[in-house]
PDB file of C-alpha atoms and ligand atoms in Angstrom:
ATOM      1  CA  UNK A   1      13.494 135.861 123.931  1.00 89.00           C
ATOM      2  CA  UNK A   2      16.337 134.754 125.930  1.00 97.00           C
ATOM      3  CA  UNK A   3      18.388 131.902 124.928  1.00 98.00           C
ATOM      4  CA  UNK A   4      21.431 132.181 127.184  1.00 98.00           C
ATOM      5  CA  UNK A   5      21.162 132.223 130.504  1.00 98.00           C
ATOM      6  CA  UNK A   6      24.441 132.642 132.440  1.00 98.00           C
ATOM      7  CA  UNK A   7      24.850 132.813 136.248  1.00 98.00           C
ATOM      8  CA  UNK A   8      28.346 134.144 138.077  1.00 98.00           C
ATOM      9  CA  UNK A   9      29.624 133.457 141.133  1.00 96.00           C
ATOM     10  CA  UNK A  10      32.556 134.691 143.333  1.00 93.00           C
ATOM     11  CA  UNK A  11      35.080 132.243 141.555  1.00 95.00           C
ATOM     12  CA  UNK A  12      34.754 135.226 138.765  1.00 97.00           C
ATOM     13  CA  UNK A  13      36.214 137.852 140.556  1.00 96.00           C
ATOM     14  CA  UNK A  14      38.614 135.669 142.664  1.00 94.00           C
ATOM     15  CA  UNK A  15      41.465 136.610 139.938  1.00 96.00           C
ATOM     16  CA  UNK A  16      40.664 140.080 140.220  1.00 97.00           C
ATOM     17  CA  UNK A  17      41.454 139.736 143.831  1.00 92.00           C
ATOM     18  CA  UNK A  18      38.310 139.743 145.578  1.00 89.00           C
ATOM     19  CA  UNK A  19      37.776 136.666 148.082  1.00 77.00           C
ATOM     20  CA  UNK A  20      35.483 134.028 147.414  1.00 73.00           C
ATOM     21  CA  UNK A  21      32.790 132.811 150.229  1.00 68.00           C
ATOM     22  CA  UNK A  22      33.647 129.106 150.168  1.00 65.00           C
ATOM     23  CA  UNK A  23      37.644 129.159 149.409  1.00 62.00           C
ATOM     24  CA  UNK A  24      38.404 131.814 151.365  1.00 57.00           C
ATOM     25  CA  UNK A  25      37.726 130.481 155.157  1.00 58.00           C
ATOM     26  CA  UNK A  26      38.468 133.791 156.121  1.00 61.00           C
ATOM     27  CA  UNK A  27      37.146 135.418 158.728  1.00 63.00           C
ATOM     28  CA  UNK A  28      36.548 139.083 158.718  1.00 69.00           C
ATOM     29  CA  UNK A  29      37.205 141.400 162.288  1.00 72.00           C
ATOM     30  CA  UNK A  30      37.081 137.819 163.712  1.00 74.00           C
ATOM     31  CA  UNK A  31      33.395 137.319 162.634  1.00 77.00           C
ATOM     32  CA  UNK A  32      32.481 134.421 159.836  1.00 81.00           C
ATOM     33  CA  UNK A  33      31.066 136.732 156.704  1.00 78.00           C
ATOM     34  CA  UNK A  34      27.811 134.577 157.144  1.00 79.00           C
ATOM     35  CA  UNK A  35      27.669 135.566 160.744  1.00 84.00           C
ATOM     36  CA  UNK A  36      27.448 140.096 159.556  1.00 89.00           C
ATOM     37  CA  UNK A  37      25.524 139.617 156.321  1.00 89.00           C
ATOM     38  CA  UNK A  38      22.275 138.885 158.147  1.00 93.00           C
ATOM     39  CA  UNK A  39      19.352 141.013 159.435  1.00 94.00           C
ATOM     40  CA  UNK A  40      19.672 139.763 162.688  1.00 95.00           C
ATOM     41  CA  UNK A  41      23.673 141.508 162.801  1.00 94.00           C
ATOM     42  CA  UNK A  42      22.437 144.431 161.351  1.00 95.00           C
ATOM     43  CA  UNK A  43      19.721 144.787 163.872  1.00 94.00           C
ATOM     44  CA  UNK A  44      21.848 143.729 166.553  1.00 94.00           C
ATOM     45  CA  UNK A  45      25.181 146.011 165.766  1.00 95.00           C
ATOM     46  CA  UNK A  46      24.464 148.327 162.494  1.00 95.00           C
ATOM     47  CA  UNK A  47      27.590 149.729 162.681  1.00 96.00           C
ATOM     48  CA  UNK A  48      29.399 146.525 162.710  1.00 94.00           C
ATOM     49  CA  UNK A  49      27.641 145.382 159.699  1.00 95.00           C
ATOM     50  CA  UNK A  50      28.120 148.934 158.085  1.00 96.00           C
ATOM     51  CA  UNK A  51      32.031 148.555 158.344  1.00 94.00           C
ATOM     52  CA  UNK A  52      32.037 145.411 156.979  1.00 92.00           C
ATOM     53  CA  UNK A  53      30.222 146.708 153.705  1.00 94.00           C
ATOM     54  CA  UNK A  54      32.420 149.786 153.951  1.00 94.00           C
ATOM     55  CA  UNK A  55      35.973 147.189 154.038  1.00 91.00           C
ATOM     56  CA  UNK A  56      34.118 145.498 151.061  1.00 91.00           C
ATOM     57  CA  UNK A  57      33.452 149.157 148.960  1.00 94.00           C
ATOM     58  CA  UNK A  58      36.753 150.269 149.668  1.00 93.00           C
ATOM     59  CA  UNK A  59      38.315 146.797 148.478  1.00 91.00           C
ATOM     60  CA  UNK A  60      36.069 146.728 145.321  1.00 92.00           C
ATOM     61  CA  UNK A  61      36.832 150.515 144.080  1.00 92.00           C
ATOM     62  CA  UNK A  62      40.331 149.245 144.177  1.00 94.00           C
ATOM     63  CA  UNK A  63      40.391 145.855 141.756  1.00 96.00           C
ATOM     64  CA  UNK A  64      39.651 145.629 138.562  1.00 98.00           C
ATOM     65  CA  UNK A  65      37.431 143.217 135.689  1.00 98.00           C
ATOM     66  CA  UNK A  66      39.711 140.042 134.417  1.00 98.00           C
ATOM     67  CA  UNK A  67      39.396 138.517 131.040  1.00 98.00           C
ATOM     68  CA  UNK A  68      36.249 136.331 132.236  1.00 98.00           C
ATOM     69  CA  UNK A  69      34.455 139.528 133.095  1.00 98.00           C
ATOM     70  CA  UNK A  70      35.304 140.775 129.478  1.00 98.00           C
ATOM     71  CA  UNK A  71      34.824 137.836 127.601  1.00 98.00           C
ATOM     72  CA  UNK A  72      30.998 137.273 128.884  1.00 98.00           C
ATOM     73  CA  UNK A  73      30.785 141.502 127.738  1.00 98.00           C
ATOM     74  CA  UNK A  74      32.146 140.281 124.118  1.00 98.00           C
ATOM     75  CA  UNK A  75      29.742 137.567 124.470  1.00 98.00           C
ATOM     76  CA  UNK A  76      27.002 140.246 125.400  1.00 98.00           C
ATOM     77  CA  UNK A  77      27.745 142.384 122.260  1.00 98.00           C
ATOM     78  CA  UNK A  78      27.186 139.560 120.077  1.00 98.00           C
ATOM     79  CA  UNK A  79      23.827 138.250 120.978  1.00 98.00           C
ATOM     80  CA  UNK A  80      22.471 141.143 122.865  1.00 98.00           C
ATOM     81  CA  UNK A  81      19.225 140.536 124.678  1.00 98.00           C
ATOM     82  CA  UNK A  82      19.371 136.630 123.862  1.00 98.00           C
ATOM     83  CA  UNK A  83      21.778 136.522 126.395  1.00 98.00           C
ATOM     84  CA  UNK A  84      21.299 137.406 130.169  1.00 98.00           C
ATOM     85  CA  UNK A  85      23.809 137.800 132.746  1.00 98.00           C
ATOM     86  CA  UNK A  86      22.498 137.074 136.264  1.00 98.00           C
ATOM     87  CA  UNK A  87      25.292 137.097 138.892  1.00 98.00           C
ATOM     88  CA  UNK A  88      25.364 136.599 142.607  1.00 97.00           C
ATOM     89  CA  UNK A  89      28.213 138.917 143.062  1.00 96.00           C
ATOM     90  CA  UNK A  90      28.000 142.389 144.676  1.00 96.00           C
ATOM     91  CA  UNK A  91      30.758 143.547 142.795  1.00 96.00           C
ATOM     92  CA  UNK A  92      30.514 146.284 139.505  1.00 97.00           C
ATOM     93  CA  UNK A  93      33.174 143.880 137.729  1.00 98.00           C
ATOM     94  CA  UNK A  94      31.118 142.977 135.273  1.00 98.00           C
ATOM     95  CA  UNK A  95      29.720 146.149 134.704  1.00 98.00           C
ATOM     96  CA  UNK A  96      33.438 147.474 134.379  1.00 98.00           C
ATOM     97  CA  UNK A  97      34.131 145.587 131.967  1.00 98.00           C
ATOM     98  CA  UNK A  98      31.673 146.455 129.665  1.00 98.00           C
ATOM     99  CA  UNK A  99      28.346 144.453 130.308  1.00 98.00           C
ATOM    100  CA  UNK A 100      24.983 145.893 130.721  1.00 98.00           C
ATOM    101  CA  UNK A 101      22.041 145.239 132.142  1.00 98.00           C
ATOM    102  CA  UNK A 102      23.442 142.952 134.669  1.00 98.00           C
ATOM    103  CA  UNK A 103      20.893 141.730 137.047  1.00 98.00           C
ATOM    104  CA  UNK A 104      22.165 141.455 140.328  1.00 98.00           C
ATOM    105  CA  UNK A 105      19.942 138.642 142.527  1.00 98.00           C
ATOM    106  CA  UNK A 106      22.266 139.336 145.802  1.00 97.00           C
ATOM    107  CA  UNK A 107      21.903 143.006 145.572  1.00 98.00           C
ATOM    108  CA  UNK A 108      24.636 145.156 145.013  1.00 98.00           C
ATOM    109  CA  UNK A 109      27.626 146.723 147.033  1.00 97.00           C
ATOM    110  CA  UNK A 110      27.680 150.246 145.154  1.00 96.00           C
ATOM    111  CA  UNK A 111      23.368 150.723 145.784  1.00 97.00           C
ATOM    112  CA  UNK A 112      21.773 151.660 148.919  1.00 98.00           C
ATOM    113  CA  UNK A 113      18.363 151.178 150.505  1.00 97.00           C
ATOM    114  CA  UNK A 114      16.098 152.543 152.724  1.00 97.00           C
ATOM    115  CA  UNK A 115      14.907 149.849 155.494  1.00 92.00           C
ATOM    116  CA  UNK A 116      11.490 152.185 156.406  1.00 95.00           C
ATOM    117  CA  UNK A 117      10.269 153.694 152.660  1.00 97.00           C
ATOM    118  CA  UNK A 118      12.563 151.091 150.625  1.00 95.00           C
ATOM    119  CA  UNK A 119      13.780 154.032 148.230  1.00 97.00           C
ATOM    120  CA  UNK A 120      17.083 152.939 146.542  1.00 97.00           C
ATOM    121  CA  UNK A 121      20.190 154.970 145.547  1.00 97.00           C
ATOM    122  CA  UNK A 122      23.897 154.974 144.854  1.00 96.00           C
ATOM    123  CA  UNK A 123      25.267 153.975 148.118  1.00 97.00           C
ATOM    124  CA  UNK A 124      28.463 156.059 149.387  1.00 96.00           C
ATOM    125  CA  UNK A 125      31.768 154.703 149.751  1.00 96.00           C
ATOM    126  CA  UNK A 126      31.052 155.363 153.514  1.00 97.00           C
ATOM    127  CA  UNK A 127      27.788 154.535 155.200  1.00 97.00           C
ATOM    128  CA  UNK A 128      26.883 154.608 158.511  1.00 97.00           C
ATOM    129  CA  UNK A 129      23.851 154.048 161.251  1.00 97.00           C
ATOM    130  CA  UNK A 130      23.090 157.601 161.296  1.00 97.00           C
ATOM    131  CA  UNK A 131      22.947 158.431 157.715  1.00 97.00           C
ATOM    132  CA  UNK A 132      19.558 159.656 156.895  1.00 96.00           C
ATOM    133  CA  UNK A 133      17.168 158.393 153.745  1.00 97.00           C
ATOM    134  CA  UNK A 134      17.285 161.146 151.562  1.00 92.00           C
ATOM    135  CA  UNK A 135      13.550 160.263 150.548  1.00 96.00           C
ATOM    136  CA  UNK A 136      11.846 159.885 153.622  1.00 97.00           C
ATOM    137  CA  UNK A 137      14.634 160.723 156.420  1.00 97.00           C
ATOM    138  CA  UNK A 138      14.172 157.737 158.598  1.00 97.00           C
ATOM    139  CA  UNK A 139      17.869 156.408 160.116  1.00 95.00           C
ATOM    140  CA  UNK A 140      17.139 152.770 158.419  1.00 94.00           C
ATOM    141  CA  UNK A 141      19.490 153.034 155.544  1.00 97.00           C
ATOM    142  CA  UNK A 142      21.461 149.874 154.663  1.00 97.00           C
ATOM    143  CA  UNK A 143      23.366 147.881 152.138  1.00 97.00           C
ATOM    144  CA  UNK A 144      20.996 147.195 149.041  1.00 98.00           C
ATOM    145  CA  UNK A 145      22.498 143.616 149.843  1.00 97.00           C
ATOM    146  CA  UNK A 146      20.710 140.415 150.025  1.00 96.00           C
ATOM    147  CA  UNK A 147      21.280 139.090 153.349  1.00 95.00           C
ATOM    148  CA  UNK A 148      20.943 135.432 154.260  1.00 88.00           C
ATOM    149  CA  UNK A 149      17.438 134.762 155.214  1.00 89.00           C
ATOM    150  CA  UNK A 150      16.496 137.543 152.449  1.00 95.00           C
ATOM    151  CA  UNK A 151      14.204 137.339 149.387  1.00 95.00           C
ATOM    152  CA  UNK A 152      16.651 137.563 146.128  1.00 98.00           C
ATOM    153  CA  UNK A 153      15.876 139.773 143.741  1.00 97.00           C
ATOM    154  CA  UNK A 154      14.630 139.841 140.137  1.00 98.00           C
ATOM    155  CA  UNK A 155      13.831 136.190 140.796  1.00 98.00           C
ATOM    156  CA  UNK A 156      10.715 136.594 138.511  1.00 98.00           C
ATOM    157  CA  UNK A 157      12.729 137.861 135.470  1.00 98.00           C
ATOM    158  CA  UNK A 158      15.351 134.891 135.995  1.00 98.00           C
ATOM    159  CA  UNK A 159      12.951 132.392 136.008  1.00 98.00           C
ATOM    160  CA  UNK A 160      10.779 133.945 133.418  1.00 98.00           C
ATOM    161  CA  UNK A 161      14.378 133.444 131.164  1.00 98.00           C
ATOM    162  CA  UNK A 162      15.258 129.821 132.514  1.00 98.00           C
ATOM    163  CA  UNK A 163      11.770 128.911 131.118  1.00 97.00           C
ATOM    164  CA  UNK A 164      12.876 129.383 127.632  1.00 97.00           C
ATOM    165  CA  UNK A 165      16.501 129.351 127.499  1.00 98.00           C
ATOM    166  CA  UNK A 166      18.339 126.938 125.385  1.00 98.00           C
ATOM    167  CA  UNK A 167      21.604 126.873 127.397  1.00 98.00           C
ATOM    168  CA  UNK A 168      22.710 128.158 130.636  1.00 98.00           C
ATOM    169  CA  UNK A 169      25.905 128.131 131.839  1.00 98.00           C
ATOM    170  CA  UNK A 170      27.459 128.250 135.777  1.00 98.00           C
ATOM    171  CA  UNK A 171      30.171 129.901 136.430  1.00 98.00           C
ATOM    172  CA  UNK A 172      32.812 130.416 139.409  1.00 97.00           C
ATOM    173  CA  UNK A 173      29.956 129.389 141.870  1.00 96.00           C
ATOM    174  CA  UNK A 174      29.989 126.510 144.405  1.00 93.00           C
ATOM    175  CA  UNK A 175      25.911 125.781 143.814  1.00 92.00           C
ATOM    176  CA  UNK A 176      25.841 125.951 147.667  1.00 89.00           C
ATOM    177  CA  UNK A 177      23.303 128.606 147.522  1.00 90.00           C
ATOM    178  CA  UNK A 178      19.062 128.062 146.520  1.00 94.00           C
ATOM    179  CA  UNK A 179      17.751 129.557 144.369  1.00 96.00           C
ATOM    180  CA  UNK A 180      20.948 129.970 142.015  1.00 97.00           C
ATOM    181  CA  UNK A 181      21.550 126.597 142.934  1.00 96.00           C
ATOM    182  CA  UNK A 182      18.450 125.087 141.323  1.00 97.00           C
ATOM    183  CA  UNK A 183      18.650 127.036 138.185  1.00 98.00           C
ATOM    184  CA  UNK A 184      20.503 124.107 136.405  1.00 98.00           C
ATOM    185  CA  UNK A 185      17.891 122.078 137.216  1.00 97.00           C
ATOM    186  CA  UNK A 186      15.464 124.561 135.828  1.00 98.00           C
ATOM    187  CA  UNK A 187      17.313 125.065 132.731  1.00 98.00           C
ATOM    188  CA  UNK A 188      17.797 120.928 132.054  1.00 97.00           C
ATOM    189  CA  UNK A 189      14.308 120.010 133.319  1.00 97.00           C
ATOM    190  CA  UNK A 190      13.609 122.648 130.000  1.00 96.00           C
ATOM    191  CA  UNK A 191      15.612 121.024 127.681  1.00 97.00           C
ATOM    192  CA  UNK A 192      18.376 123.690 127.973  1.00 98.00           C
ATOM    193  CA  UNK A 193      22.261 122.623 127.269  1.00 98.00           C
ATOM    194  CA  UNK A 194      23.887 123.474 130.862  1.00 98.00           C
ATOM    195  CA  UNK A 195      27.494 124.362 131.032  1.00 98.00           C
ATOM    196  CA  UNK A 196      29.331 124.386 134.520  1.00 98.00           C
ATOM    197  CA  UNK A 197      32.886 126.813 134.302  1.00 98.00           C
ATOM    198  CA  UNK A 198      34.288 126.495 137.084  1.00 97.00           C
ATOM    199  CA  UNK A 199      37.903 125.722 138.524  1.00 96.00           C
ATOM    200  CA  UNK A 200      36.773 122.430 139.887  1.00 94.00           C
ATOM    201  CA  UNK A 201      33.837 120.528 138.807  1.00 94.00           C
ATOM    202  CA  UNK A 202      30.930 121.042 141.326  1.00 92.00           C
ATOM    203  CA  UNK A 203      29.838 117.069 140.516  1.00 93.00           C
ATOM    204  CA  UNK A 204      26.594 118.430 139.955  1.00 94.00           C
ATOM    205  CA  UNK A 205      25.114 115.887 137.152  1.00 95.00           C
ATOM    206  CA  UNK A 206      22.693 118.603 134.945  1.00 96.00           C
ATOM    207  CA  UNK A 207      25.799 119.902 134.105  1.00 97.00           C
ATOM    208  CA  UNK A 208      26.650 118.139 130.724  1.00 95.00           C
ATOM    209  CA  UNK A 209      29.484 120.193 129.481  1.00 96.00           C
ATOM    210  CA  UNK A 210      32.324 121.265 132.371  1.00 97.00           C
ATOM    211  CA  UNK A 211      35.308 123.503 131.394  1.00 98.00           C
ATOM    212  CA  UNK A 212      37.778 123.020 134.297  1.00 97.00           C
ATOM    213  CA  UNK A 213      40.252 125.828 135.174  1.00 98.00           C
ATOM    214  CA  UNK A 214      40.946 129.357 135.886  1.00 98.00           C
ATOM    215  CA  UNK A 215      38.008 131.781 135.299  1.00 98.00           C
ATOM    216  CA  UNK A 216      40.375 134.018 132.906  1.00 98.00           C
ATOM    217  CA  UNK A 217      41.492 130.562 130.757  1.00 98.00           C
ATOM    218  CA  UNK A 218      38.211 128.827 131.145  1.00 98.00           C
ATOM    219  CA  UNK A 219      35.790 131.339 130.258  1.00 98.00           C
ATOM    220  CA  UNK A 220      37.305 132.921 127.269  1.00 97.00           C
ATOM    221  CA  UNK A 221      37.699 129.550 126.074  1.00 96.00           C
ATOM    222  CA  UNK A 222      34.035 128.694 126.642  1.00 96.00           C
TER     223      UNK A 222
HETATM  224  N1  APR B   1      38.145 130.494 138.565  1.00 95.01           N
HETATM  225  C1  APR B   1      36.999 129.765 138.539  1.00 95.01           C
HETATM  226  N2  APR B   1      36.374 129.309 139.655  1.00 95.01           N
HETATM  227  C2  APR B   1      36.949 129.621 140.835  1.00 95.01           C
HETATM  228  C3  APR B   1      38.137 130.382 140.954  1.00 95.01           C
HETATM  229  C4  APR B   1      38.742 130.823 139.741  1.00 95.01           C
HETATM  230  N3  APR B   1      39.874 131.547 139.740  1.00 95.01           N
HETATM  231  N4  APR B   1      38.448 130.515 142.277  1.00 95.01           N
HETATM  232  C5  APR B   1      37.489 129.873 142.967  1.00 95.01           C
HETATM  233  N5  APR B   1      36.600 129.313 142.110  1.00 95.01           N
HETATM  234  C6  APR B   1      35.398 128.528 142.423  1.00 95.01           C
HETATM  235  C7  APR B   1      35.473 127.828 143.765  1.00 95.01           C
HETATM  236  O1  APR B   1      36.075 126.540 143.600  1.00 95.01           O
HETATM  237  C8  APR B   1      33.987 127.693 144.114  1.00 95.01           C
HETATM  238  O2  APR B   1      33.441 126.532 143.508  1.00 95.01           O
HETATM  239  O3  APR B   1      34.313 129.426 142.514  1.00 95.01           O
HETATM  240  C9  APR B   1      33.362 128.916 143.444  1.00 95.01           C
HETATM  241  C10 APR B   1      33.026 129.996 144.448  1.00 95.01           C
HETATM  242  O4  APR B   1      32.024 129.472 145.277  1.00 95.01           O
HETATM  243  P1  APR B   1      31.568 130.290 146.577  1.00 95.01           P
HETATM  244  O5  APR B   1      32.758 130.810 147.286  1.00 95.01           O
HETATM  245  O6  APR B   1      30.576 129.425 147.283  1.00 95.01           O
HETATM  246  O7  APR B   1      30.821 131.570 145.974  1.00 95.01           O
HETATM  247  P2  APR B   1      29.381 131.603 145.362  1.00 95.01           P
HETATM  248  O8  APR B   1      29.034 130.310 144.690  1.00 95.01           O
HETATM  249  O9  APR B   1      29.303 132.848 144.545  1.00 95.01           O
HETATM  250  O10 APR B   1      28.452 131.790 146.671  1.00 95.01           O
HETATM  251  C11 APR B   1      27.074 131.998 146.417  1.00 95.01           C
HETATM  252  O11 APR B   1      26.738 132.362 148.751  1.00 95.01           O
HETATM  253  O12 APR B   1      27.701 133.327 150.569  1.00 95.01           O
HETATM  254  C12 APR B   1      26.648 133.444 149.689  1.00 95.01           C
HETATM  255  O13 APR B   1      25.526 135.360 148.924  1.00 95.01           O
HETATM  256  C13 APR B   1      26.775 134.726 148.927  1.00 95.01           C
HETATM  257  O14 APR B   1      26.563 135.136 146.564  1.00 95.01           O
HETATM  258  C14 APR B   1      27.141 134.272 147.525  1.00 95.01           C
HETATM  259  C15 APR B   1      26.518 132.889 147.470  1.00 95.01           C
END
């Protein structure tokens, strides 16, 4: 029985130096991130949309967890399976620091999938158009990342948790995104306590506890 529910966002891995979506403005090869994580780019230039997921393997093999990362693992350690971690990230922080069984609803930059048998693996540091699926051999591999437009994943477990959870808790995410958006409302429609962590309050109003600040301040104090 799960009675924690906490969701991540990119504002928990901004201090470990990976970009945000929302903050960052940034534009990547002079494309808008939204504009290459999409099936329509990847159909359109594969390779383009490869090197972007390469730039963003490279970049994550280099940073490292933060104290929010390790402080939801302490959590983790103490309540075990009452407690699950879903995060929207594509990054292994929270796996580096410690936490297991992370379930990853965006998909993840370090796994790989095959776009004609759907076989999944470790994905290389380096992929590219012509790699071949090592289960069936068709040229359709790809990021096992949730592109806009995409299904999540493990949406059935998460809301098989938000049913019964007691609290839930938002952290480093903007709640610009359905369906990690409408957990909270989920979570409070059930009764749950709902925390928002965040560096700026999102104004959202199921949120009935906030903790304001840094993720590395905020969440070890939460
Ligand atoms: N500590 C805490 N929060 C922070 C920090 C920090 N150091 N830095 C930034 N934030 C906050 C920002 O203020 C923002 O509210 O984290 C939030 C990050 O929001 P987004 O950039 O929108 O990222 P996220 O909510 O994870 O986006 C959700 O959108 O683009 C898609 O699939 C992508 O998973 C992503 C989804």
């Amino acid at each position: 029985m799960v009675d924690l529910v906490v969701l991540t966002g990119a504002g928990i891995s901004a201090e470990s130096g990976l970009a945000t979506f929302r903050d960052a403005g940034g534009l990547w090869e002079g494309h808008r991130p939204e504009e290459v994580a999409t099936p329509e780019a990847f159909a359109r230039d594969a390779a383009l949309v490869h090197r972007f997921y390469n730039a963003r393997r490279a970049q994550a093999a280099e940073v490292k967890p933060n104290a929010a990362h390790a402080a939801l693992a302490a959590l983790q350690r103490e309540l075990g399976p009452r407690m699950l971690l879903v995060t929207q990230n594509v990054d292994g922080l929270h796996e580096a620091a410690g936490h297991e069984d992370v379930v990853h609803m965006h998909g993840a930059l370090n796994r790989a999938s095959c776009g004609a048998c759907d076989a999944r693996w470790e994905a290389p540091l380096v992929m590219a158009p012509e790699d071949e699926c090592a289960s069936c051999g068709a040229q359709e591999t790809r990021p096992d990342i949730v592109w806009f437009g995409e299904m999540p994943q493990h949406m059935e477990r998460i809301y098989a948790a938000l049913e019964g959870a007691s609290h839930f808790a938002a952290i480093g995410t903007s709640g610009q995104v359905y369906p990690a958006a409408g957990f909270v409302d989920l979570a409070a429609s059930k009764g749950a306590a709902c925390w928002e962590v965040i560096l700026a309050p999102s104004g959202n109003p199921w949120f009935e506890e906030i903790v304001t600040g840094p993720a590395t301040e905020a969440v070890p104090i939460w």
